[in-house]
Amino acid sequence: MLVEGRDKFQKDPVANLIDLENREVSVAALHDRDLYELEMEKIFAKGWLMLGHDSEIPNVGDYVVRLMGEDQVIVARHSDNTVHVSLNVCPHRAMHICISDSGNARAHKCIYHGWAFRPDGSFIGAPIEKEQMHGTIKPKSELGLKKARCQVYGGLIFATWGGEEAMTLEEWMGDMKFYYDMLFKRTDRGLEVLGPPQRLTIDANWKTAGEQSACDGFHTLTLHQSLLDRGAMVGEAGTEHEKAPAMYGVNLSANGHSLRCIPADTSWSLMAKNPQKDLTDEQRLELMPPPGITKELLPQVKKNLTPEQLHVFAKAPPVVGGMFPNVNMLFIFSPFPDGTLGSALVLHTINPKGPDHFEWVTFFFGEKDASPEYKDMMRQAAAQGTGTSGVIEQDDSDTWPHMSESSRGVIGRTETLKYQAILGENRPADWPNKAKVYAGFSKDDCQWEWWVQYHKMMTA
Amino acid sequence: MSITKPTPSRAGPNAVEVMYGSPVYSQVMQFLNKEARLLDHRELRAWSSMLATDLVYTAPVRSTRRVEGFHEEFGSIGHFDDDYNSIMSRIDRLVGTASAWSEDPPSRTRRFVTNVTVHETETPDEYAISSYLLLTRNRADAKDYKQLSAERLDRLRWTGGRFLLFRREILVDQVVLGMPNLAVFL
C-alpha cells in the first residue's frame, strides 16, 4: 500500500507519492489524513498565505477573520494604521476572541473570561486588574495573541507562521513578482474589494483546486466546452486558434506560482472580431486595455510599469493563474449577453477543511480609481462568470469532488495524476527574462512545477 | 450592458398586507408553486416566460455579524448578480448545450415554498412578496442532500392577465454555502 503510518511520512513524506522522474503523483495524495496533517504543518504553517485585502479594513480597528490552514486568524488595523495578523485563539482558555466575520473594535475582549487584546494582538489585561487574573507567573508582554508575520503587497494581505527566519514575501514570489506587479501595482491607488467574499464548501481535497490553478489551460477545451459552444470563446477562423481558442499563449512559473498569458490578438478575435496586426505596444494598449483597465486609467498604468512589463501587457496580458499553495486568480475579459465587453478581476483562496473538503473563498476586485458604473459592471461580470454561480467555475466545482472520491477507493488511489505533456522552457526573443517561460500550446509544465514546489516544502 | 438601480425588494413599513385567501394572494401562490414545479422539472424555458425583461435577480453574500452590526449582514457582492439577459444566457447554456457539466447529469431538486406574505406597493398591479424557500438537491449517487434555506423577496407585476417576476432578492441562511455551486435557480 502506498500510504502507511505517520512516522513513515515524517521520515520521507512524499517519496512514495511523487514520481519526480516520470512526473506522476499518486491519487493517494488526495486522501490520506496523516499526509494532510503534515501539509498543514509544512506548507500552511510555513509558507506565505494570502488572507485578504487592505481595502476590507480601511479604518483603525477594522478587522476580518480569515483562515491560515484550519487556524482562524484576526486580520486587523492597529491604531498606527499598520495591519496585523493574530491567531484567533485566547491564550487563556483557547476561546475564539472574535466571533463575527468582520467588524470594528479598538479592543478585542474574549466573551469567556474577558481577557482583552489590541488590534496588534498585544494583551491589555484581564478584568479585575488588582486581582491579577492573568496570573503572576508570566508578564503581560508574554500573554498576547500568537502573531503571524504579516506583509501587505499591492494591497493584498499576506501572512506566514514562518517567523523572521522565513524568506521574505518577495523571495517567496521570486520572479513572478515582476508579473504580479502588472496586476496588483499598476495603478496609483491600486485595487479594492467590491464587497465581502463569497464562501462555499467543496467536498474535495484542497490540492485538486490547488494544482489546477497552475495554468491548467487544457481543461478549458472540454470542461468549459459550453462556453465554446455558445460562442463566449471563439478562435479566429483559418488559424491554429480556430479549434482551440486561447490555448496558444505564454505560461509562466516560479516557486510553484504561475500565470497564463493569452495573446491580445486572440482576445481581439474573440471580443472585437477584428484582429489587428502590426501595431505598436502603445497602439495595442489603446485599442484594448488589459482586463479591468479603462482608457482613463491607461496613463497610470504606463507610469507605474516598465516598458518590459507594458510590452507583456500589449502582447499577451496575464489572464489566469495562481500563487502557491492556495490562491487562484482570474483577470479576464468577459463578454455580456448583450455583446458588450466586460472584465472581471477575481481571486480565490482554497482553504483546507480536512482531507476531503475545502472552503472556496471568492474575492471580486476593481481598480479604486475606476468609476462606480465600471465597478458595478465588474461586480456583475465576476458573479456571472466566476464563483458560486459563475458559468465558468460551476463546472470546475463539479469536477474536483470526483477526484477526491476516486482517491477513496483502495484501487483508485493506486492510480496517478500524470503531468507528462511537456512543452519545455521556450522563451520568445522579446519576452522578459523572468521566471520559467513556456510559450506555445498550454501543457502540463506549470502544474508540474506546482508539485515540485509541494515536494520541496514537504521534504524540507 | 446597462446598470439599473434595482427596486427595493422588501415591502415598506406602511405597506398594506394582502389578505390571505384573497384572489391576489391566490394568484401569487399559484405563481410561486408553478415556478417551483417548472424549476424542479427542469423546464427552464417555460420558467423564463414568467420573468419580466427588466428582471433584477440577486443573492447577496451574508456574513456572521454581532447583533450591533446586524444591519451590515448582507454584502454588496452576490452569489447571483443577474438581470434578464444574463438569466436567459444561463438557461441557454444549461438547456442549449451538451456540456453544462455542473448540471449534467442534473441534480434532483425540490423547492418547498412556504410562509408567503404579500404586500401592496405604491405602484398599482405590483406586489411585494416574501416567501421562505427550502431547496433540497441530490446529485449522482449521493445518499444525502445538499440543502439551502432562504427568504426570497420578490416583486411581481400583473401584466396582461398574468404575473411576471421583475425583482428577486434571495437571502440565503448560510454564510458558507454547503453546495459547491449555484448551477440551479432559487
XYZ file of C-alpha atoms in Angstrom:
646
model
C 0.000 0.000 0.000
C 1.225 3.453 -0.781
C 0.069 5.083 2.396
C 1.451 3.969 5.717
C 1.639 5.450 9.176
C 2.550 8.990 10.069
C 6.049 8.070 11.290
C 6.816 6.915 7.816
C 5.668 10.253 6.376
C 7.750 12.174 8.876
C 10.894 10.488 7.567
C 10.051 10.718 3.907
C 6.602 12.193 3.382
C 6.214 12.054 -0.340
C 8.762 9.627 -1.762
C 6.029 7.066 -2.358
C 3.578 9.608 -3.679
C 5.522 11.716 -6.167
C 7.492 10.171 -9.003
C 9.835 13.006 -9.973
C 11.340 11.135 -12.884
C 8.075 10.276 -14.612
C 6.130 13.329 -13.423
C 3.338 11.414 -11.721
C 1.552 11.975 -8.402
C -0.273 9.183 -6.603
C -4.011 9.716 -6.246
C -3.450 8.604 -2.624
C -2.046 12.117 -2.026
C -5.649 13.388 -2.257
C -6.878 11.119 0.501
C -4.587 10.483 3.412
C -5.307 12.149 6.779
C -1.707 11.877 8.040
C -0.368 13.413 4.873
C -2.947 16.186 5.235
C -1.790 16.992 8.786
C 1.774 17.205 7.523
C 0.696 19.550 4.723
C -0.840 21.820 7.335
C 2.448 21.859 9.262
C 4.911 22.008 6.407
C 3.044 24.164 3.883
C 0.222 26.096 5.552
C 2.179 26.824 8.760
C 5.378 27.732 6.852
C 4.513 29.420 3.560
C 3.110 32.869 2.829
C -0.690 32.798 2.579
C -2.961 35.433 1.037
C -5.694 36.405 3.525
C -7.491 39.373 2.046
C -7.070 42.973 1.003
C -6.372 46.129 2.983
C -9.460 47.786 1.449
C -11.532 45.376 3.569
C -10.226 47.051 6.724
C -9.838 50.745 5.811
C -10.282 52.212 9.324
C -8.362 51.815 12.556
C -9.895 48.925 14.486
C -11.454 47.287 11.415
C -10.938 43.550 11.298
C -11.848 40.435 9.331
C -11.443 36.824 10.446
C -9.681 34.556 7.943
C -8.126 31.106 7.701
C -4.490 30.014 7.604
C -4.890 26.292 7.094
C -7.523 25.411 9.677
C -6.361 28.150 12.042
C -8.597 31.198 12.318
C -6.713 34.482 12.391
C -7.759 38.065 13.061
C -6.596 40.476 10.371
C -6.837 43.922 11.969
C -5.766 47.533 11.503
C -3.942 48.898 14.555
C -4.037 52.487 15.861
C -0.820 53.284 13.953
C -2.583 52.165 10.742
C -0.471 49.011 10.360
C -2.078 45.655 9.553
C -1.586 42.765 11.969
C -2.443 39.076 11.796
C -3.034 37.314 15.125
C -4.285 33.844 15.990
C -7.969 33.977 16.931
C -7.356 31.835 19.990
C -7.352 33.221 23.528
C -4.098 32.338 25.292
C -6.158 31.840 28.452
C -8.639 29.056 27.571
C -8.463 28.773 23.749
C -11.789 30.520 23.157
C -12.165 32.410 19.885
C -11.612 36.123 20.556
C -13.582 37.311 17.531
C -16.936 35.643 16.974
C -18.074 37.589 13.936
C -16.596 37.558 10.422
C -15.793 41.264 10.452
C -16.300 44.422 12.434
C -14.522 47.252 14.201
C -13.006 47.090 17.674
C -10.261 49.060 19.398
C -10.069 46.209 21.912
C -10.991 42.575 21.321
C -12.437 41.216 24.538
C -12.894 37.482 24.936
C -16.502 36.769 25.891
C -15.472 33.820 28.080
C -13.308 35.392 30.840
C -12.791 38.873 29.483
C -9.118 38.857 28.534
C -8.680 41.779 26.144
C -6.293 42.412 23.262
C -5.397 45.311 20.995
C -5.733 45.078 17.174
C -1.992 44.300 17.052
C -2.616 41.252 19.264
C -0.938 42.639 22.391
C -2.508 41.848 25.759
C -4.338 44.688 27.517
C -5.390 42.849 30.638
C -7.963 40.672 32.358
C -10.951 42.012 34.341
C -10.420 42.965 38.000
C -6.910 44.231 37.469
C -5.980 44.246 41.167
C -6.656 40.525 41.427
C -4.218 39.828 38.558
C -6.434 37.236 36.872
C -3.763 36.649 34.221
C -1.573 35.243 36.969
C 1.772 36.233 38.376
C 3.982 33.800 36.519
C 4.012 35.363 33.068
C 4.284 39.099 32.327
C 1.601 40.754 30.183
C 4.099 41.072 27.345
C 4.057 37.272 27.007
C 0.289 36.907 27.053
C -0.611 38.443 23.702
C -2.248 36.572 20.854
C 0.139 34.491 18.772
C 1.309 36.695 15.931
C 1.900 35.742 12.316
C 4.397 37.726 10.280
C 2.399 39.976 8.010
C 3.168 41.862 4.842
C 0.927 43.912 2.570
C 1.772 43.713 -1.124
C -0.226 45.697 -3.659
C -2.985 45.876 -1.041
C -3.073 42.091 -0.657
C -2.513 40.964 2.921
C -0.135 38.032 3.302
C 0.979 36.264 6.458
C 3.194 33.378 7.485
C 3.862 31.455 10.681
C 7.441 31.013 9.457
C 8.694 33.866 11.654
C 11.542 36.226 10.969
C 13.824 33.463 9.751
C 11.442 32.600 6.904
C 12.125 34.037 3.463
C 10.606 37.420 2.642
C 7.401 37.640 0.620
C 9.478 38.957 -2.304
C 11.746 35.903 -2.141
C 8.670 33.667 -1.859
C 7.192 35.195 -5.038
C 10.545 35.081 -6.813
C 10.464 36.075 -10.461
C 6.674 36.005 -10.525
C 6.630 39.296 -8.632
C 7.583 41.025 -11.887
C 4.307 39.796 -13.409
C 2.153 40.123 -10.266
C 3.193 43.788 -10.164
C 1.395 44.148 -13.526
C -1.836 43.071 -11.847
C -1.614 44.496 -8.341
C 0.687 47.526 -8.608
C -0.212 49.026 -11.958
C -2.290 51.994 -10.838
C -1.614 54.806 -8.366
C -4.217 53.759 -5.810
C -4.421 50.070 -6.659
C -7.313 47.660 -6.319
C -10.165 47.457 -3.858
C -12.569 44.662 -2.988
C -16.079 45.171 -4.349
C -17.613 43.625 -1.213
C -17.117 40.808 1.271
C -16.177 37.447 -0.301
C -18.393 34.576 -1.417
C -17.754 31.386 0.544
C -18.796 27.810 -0.140
C -17.759 24.254 0.639
C -16.457 21.805 -1.915
C -16.230 18.114 -0.998
C -12.734 17.612 -2.360
C -9.108 17.690 -1.301
C -7.622 21.199 -1.450
C -4.928 20.122 -3.908
C -7.461 19.332 -6.644
C -8.155 23.049 -6.990
C -4.596 23.999 -5.999
C -2.858 22.235 -8.859
C -5.495 23.352 -11.388
C -4.722 26.982 -10.568
C -1.229 26.478 -12.014
C -2.162 27.150 -15.649
C -4.376 24.185 -16.467
C -5.216 25.558 -19.890
C -6.023 22.138 -21.277
C -9.271 21.672 -19.350
C -10.919 24.696 -20.966
C -11.433 22.803 -24.225
C -13.559 20.108 -22.621
C -14.750 21.077 -19.157
C -15.645 24.559 -20.403
C -16.923 23.300 -23.765
C -20.256 25.014 -23.142
C -18.541 28.404 -23.442
C -17.096 27.409 -26.813
C -20.438 26.019 -27.924
C -22.160 29.272 -27.099
C -19.546 31.473 -28.724
C -18.314 33.047 -25.498
C -14.905 31.669 -26.511
C -14.149 31.563 -30.212
C -10.989 31.238 -32.242
C -10.054 33.113 -35.372
C -11.152 31.140 -38.429
C -8.432 29.692 -40.630
C -5.781 29.805 -37.888
C -4.465 27.400 -35.264
C -6.848 29.099 -32.831
C -9.967 28.022 -34.714
C -10.338 24.654 -32.987
C -8.527 25.570 -29.795
C -9.137 29.203 -28.874
C -6.945 30.703 -26.179
C -4.832 27.552 -25.986
C -1.736 29.124 -27.501
C -0.107 31.581 -25.165
C 2.693 32.018 -22.660
C 2.684 30.164 -19.344
C 4.942 31.408 -16.556
C 6.160 29.689 -13.410
C 8.434 30.339 -10.432
C 8.418 28.739 -6.968
C 5.153 26.956 -7.759
C 3.377 30.245 -8.599
C 2.141 30.713 -12.117
C 0.344 32.869 -14.644
C -1.063 32.151 -18.046
C -0.832 34.922 -20.643
C -3.190 34.931 -23.608
C -2.101 36.839 -26.726
C -4.019 40.067 -27.151
C -4.605 39.044 -30.777
C -6.651 36.104 -29.527
C -8.689 38.380 -27.297
C -9.312 40.689 -30.220
C -10.596 37.964 -32.469
C -12.640 36.731 -29.546
C -14.098 40.020 -28.427
C -13.781 42.549 -31.194
C -13.835 40.001 -34.009
C -11.352 42.369 -35.547
C -7.771 41.142 -35.404
C -5.283 43.956 -35.780
C -1.740 43.287 -36.832
C 1.490 45.287 -36.935
C 0.612 47.682 -34.152
C 2.983 49.225 -31.646
C 2.655 48.371 -27.938
C 1.174 51.825 -27.446
C -1.493 51.338 -30.108
C -2.363 47.873 -28.827
C -2.879 49.119 -25.279
C -5.039 51.983 -26.508
C -7.175 49.686 -28.646
C -7.720 47.105 -25.962
C -6.580 47.966 -22.445
C -5.983 44.861 -20.277
C -8.933 43.487 -18.236
C -10.043 45.878 -15.506
C -8.257 48.871 -17.031
C -10.195 51.664 -18.723
C -8.769 54.157 -21.200
C -8.822 56.750 -18.408
C -6.567 54.553 -16.256
C -4.053 53.781 -19.007
C -1.800 56.788 -18.246
C -1.388 55.477 -14.681
C -0.514 52.014 -15.966
C 2.073 53.458 -18.329
C 3.601 55.450 -15.493
C 3.735 52.600 -12.974
C 5.033 49.795 -15.179
C 8.325 49.337 -17.002
C 8.482 49.175 -20.829
C 9.154 45.424 -20.475
C 6.000 44.977 -18.425
C 3.992 47.137 -20.812
C 5.205 45.028 -23.697
C 3.877 41.887 -21.980
C 0.557 43.667 -21.415
C 0.350 44.719 -25.055
C 1.418 41.357 -26.425
C -0.144 38.820 -24.038
C -1.570 40.006 -20.699
C -1.708 37.577 -17.756
C -5.242 36.219 -17.613
C -5.365 33.342 -15.138
C -3.031 31.680 -12.681
C -2.281 31.224 -9.041
C 0.034 31.597 -6.112
C 1.310 28.525 -4.341
C -0.209 26.911 -2.366
C -3.820 28.070 -2.396
C -4.575 31.144 -4.498
C -6.342 31.023 -7.840
C -6.815 34.209 -9.850
C -8.558 35.457 -12.966
C -8.027 38.782 -14.715
C -10.342 38.162 -17.628
C -12.368 39.748 -20.380
C -15.951 38.658 -20.067
C -18.482 39.260 -22.822
C -22.013 40.087 -21.656
C -25.069 38.565 -23.362
C -25.828 41.925 -24.990
C -22.476 41.845 -26.785
C -20.677 44.434 -24.671
C -17.278 43.506 -23.306
C -16.922 43.276 -19.550
C -13.993 42.299 -17.412
C -13.590 40.618 -14.067
C -10.765 40.581 -11.510
C -11.193 37.608 -9.186
C -9.062 35.960 -6.518
C -9.923 32.695 -4.825
C -8.392 31.138 -1.765
C -8.596 27.388 -1.260
C -8.893 26.721 2.462
C -8.366 23.114 3.556
C -11.029 21.638 5.851
C -9.731 18.128 6.350
C -8.526 15.838 3.541
C -11.957 15.635 1.869
C -13.231 19.227 1.992
C -12.144 22.771 1.346
C -13.705 26.202 1.615
C -13.626 28.104 -1.676
C -13.485 31.826 -0.997
C -14.009 34.292 -3.818
C -12.964 37.962 -3.801
C -14.045 40.397 -6.532
C -11.830 43.389 -7.259
C -11.892 46.608 -9.204
C -9.425 49.461 -9.586
C -10.068 52.060 -6.858
C -9.964 54.830 -9.457
C -12.482 53.193 -11.810
C -15.936 54.797 -11.958
C -18.785 53.417 -9.813
C -20.563 52.319 -13.014
C -17.474 50.426 -14.167
C -17.176 48.713 -10.759
C -20.868 47.717 -10.947
C -20.175 46.165 -14.328
C -17.130 44.305 -12.968
C -19.058 43.005 -9.965
C -21.756 41.598 -12.236
C -19.292 40.167 -14.748
C -17.419 38.424 -11.930
C -20.570 36.951 -10.355
C -21.941 35.752 -13.690
C -18.683 34.147 -14.804
C -16.898 33.002 -11.659
C -17.546 31.988 -8.066
C -20.738 30.423 -6.720
C -22.986 30.655 -9.762
C -20.420 31.624 -12.408
C -20.942 29.830 -15.689
C -17.210 29.123 -15.933
C -16.486 27.911 -12.451
C -19.621 25.942 -11.609
C -18.253 23.215 -13.870
C -14.886 23.210 -12.056
C -16.515 22.825 -8.677
C -18.386 19.819 -10.010
C -15.167 18.090 -11.097
C -12.962 18.215 -8.014
C -15.191 16.054 -5.753
C -14.977 13.264 -8.347
C -11.179 13.262 -7.976
C -11.427 13.011 -4.193
C -13.988 10.231 -4.459
C -11.603 8.326 -6.728
C -8.959 8.556 -4.016
C -11.213 6.780 -1.519
C -11.093 3.510 -3.476
C -8.195 1.287 -2.453
C -7.501 0.641 -6.118
C -8.423 4.153 -7.252
C -5.728 5.604 -5.032
C -3.073 3.474 -6.736
C -3.735 5.443 -9.939
C -1.638 8.531 -10.655
C -2.140 12.124 -11.803
C 0.088 12.484 -14.875
C 1.924 15.635 -15.918
C 3.664 14.201 -18.941
C 2.565 16.646 -21.661
C 5.762 18.667 -21.704
C 6.241 21.866 -23.667
C 9.577 22.756 -22.132
C 11.015 26.169 -21.389
C 10.742 28.235 -24.501
C 11.162 31.980 -24.140
C 10.355 34.192 -27.146
C 13.154 36.628 -28.001
C 11.079 39.660 -26.993
C 9.837 38.193 -23.687
C 11.384 39.354 -20.391
C 13.953 37.014 -18.880
C 11.815 36.468 -15.796
C 10.543 33.143 -14.426
C 10.288 29.913 -16.398
C 8.611 30.762 -19.695
C 6.621 28.249 -21.701
C 5.385 29.732 -24.982
C 3.074 27.669 -27.158
C 0.193 25.289 -26.605
C -0.618 25.157 -22.900
C 0.737 21.905 -21.443
C 1.455 20.421 -18.012
C 4.692 22.292 -17.281
C 3.397 24.823 -14.744
C 1.189 22.322 -12.930
C 4.184 20.039 -12.566
C 6.174 22.967 -11.162
C 3.380 23.348 -8.593
C 4.010 19.774 -7.457
C 7.781 20.328 -7.475
C 7.242 23.189 -5.001
C 4.898 20.969 -2.979
C 7.575 18.244 -2.912
C 10.219 20.778 -1.871
C 8.187 22.061 1.071
C 7.035 18.621 2.187
C 10.594 17.301 2.250
C 12.192 20.442 3.727
C -24.931 46.179 -20.668
C -26.961 48.600 -18.631
C -26.789 49.376 -14.958
C -30.197 49.913 -13.408
C -30.884 50.714 -9.804
C -32.877 47.733 -8.539
C -36.247 48.236 -6.897
C -36.036 47.812 -3.118
C -37.161 44.251 -2.603
C -38.715 44.340 0.871
C -42.147 45.924 1.350
C -42.110 49.249 3.173
C -43.239 49.507 6.832
C -46.596 51.079 5.931
C -47.417 48.750 3.062
C -50.888 47.211 3.146
C -50.815 43.448 3.532
C -52.905 41.480 1.051
C -55.396 39.204 2.789
C -54.621 35.526 2.969
C -57.134 33.737 0.753
C -57.923 36.788 -1.383
C -57.850 36.476 -5.197
C -54.492 38.312 -5.390
C -52.977 36.098 -2.689
C -54.184 33.008 -4.529
C -52.709 34.238 -7.813
C -49.359 34.844 -6.100
C -49.414 31.350 -4.564
C -50.222 29.866 -7.934
C -47.279 31.744 -9.457
C -44.815 30.621 -6.774
C -45.968 26.995 -6.891
C -45.871 26.938 -10.657
C -42.334 28.249 -10.915
C -41.105 25.822 -8.241
C -42.665 22.977 -10.222
C -41.144 24.139 -13.517
C -37.689 24.559 -11.970
C -37.858 21.170 -10.223
C -38.815 19.570 -13.518
C -36.048 21.389 -15.358
C -38.474 23.215 -17.615
C -36.256 26.259 -17.649
C -37.552 27.820 -20.851
C -41.109 27.642 -19.544
C -39.901 29.194 -16.287
C -38.269 32.017 -18.242
C -41.659 33.014 -19.650
C -42.598 34.024 -16.090
C -39.796 36.609 -15.967
C -40.125 40.286 -16.890
C -37.475 41.697 -19.219
C -36.496 44.277 -16.569
C -35.744 41.488 -14.075
C -33.062 42.065 -11.411
C -32.091 38.810 -9.721
C -29.639 38.875 -6.809
C -28.460 36.784 -3.852
C -26.173 38.911 -1.659
C -23.421 37.186 0.314
C -24.005 37.064 4.039
C -21.556 37.489 6.925
C -21.728 36.489 10.564
C -22.042 39.743 12.483
C -22.575 40.696 16.105
C -26.115 41.970 16.782
C -24.830 45.561 16.792
C -23.557 45.086 13.232
C -26.573 43.166 12.020
C -27.543 45.851 9.515
C -24.321 45.040 7.680
C -25.081 41.347 7.442
C -25.518 41.360 3.668
C -22.747 42.457 1.359
C -22.590 44.225 -1.980
C -21.326 41.079 -3.744
C -23.834 38.452 -4.768
C -23.884 34.707 -5.277
C -26.156 35.839 -8.092
C -25.879 39.328 -9.585
C -28.050 39.000 -12.655
C -30.512 40.643 -14.981
C -32.949 39.210 -17.526
C -30.304 38.803 -20.252
C -27.825 37.004 -18.050
C -30.517 34.672 -16.681
C -31.558 33.841 -20.246
C -27.911 33.248 -21.097
C -27.573 30.838 -18.157
C -30.680 28.992 -19.352
C -29.296 28.759 -22.886
C -26.117 27.223 -21.516
C -27.972 24.728 -19.317
C -30.501 23.530 -21.872
C -28.948 24.591 -25.155
C -25.543 22.913 -24.903
C -24.496 19.319 -24.264
C -21.639 20.335 -21.987
C -23.025 22.212 -18.973
C -21.385 19.674 -16.687
C -22.408 21.225 -13.366
C -25.990 20.119 -14.158
C -25.343 17.191 -16.497
C -26.247 14.741 -15.099
C -28.774 17.053 -13.470
C -29.493 17.440 -9.765
C -32.804 16.157 -8.414
C -34.277 19.192 -6.700
C -37.357 20.072 -4.644
C -38.247 23.645 -3.878
C -40.529 23.932 -0.858
C -42.102 27.395 -0.767
C -43.947 28.474 2.413
C -44.711 31.414 4.739
C -45.859 33.615 1.897
C -46.804 37.205 2.712
C -47.996 39.637 0.062
C -47.994 43.419 0.342
C -49.319 46.124 -1.921
C -46.777 48.617 -3.241
C -47.003 52.247 -4.328
C -47.492 51.041 -7.889
C -50.891 49.529 -8.702
C -50.618 45.969 -10.017
C -47.202 45.474 -8.407
C -46.874 43.419 -5.237
C -44.038 42.779 -2.773
C -43.829 39.171 -1.672
C -41.790 37.434 0.976
C -41.551 33.644 0.893
C -39.439 31.011 2.602
C -37.617 28.574 0.353
C -36.152 25.190 1.233
C -34.196 23.653 -1.611
C -33.123 20.026 -1.419
C -30.620 18.983 -4.051
C -29.475 15.446 -4.677
C -26.934 14.507 -7.265
C -25.491 11.278 -8.710
C -25.426 8.524 -6.079
C -25.073 10.740 -3.005
C -27.117 9.281 -0.170
C -27.698 12.658 1.412
C -28.940 16.023 0.197
C -27.372 19.407 -0.159
C -29.835 21.843 1.370
C -30.327 25.549 1.192
C -32.882 27.636 3.023
C -33.588 31.248 2.232
C -36.053 34.077 2.390
C -36.956 35.367 -1.039
C -38.095 38.955 -1.506
C -39.939 39.198 -4.801
C -41.744 41.827 -6.796
C -44.476 40.628 -9.134
C -46.213 42.757 -11.755
C -49.682 41.982 -13.115
C -49.312 42.317 -16.883
C -51.806 41.177 -19.493
C -53.721 38.825 -17.251
C -50.750 37.205 -15.516
C -47.939 37.891 -13.067
C -44.335 38.416 -14.140
C -41.348 38.407 -11.786
C -39.283 41.595 -12.095
C -37.257 41.549 -8.870
C -35.976 38.713 -6.724
C -33.558 39.063 -3.833
C -32.581 35.760 -2.233
C -31.389 35.984 1.370
C -29.602 32.679 1.904
C -29.253 31.491 5.509
C -25.759 30.073 5.076
C -22.660 32.251 5.246
C -20.627 29.352 3.837
C -22.776 27.527 1.296
C -22.888 23.758 1.702
C -23.273 23.082 -2.006
C -20.366 23.520 -4.421
C -22.182 25.878 -6.788
C -25.477 27.521 -7.608
C -25.993 25.987 -11.016
C -29.692 25.889 -10.091
C -32.085 28.809 -9.731
C -33.577 29.761 -6.382
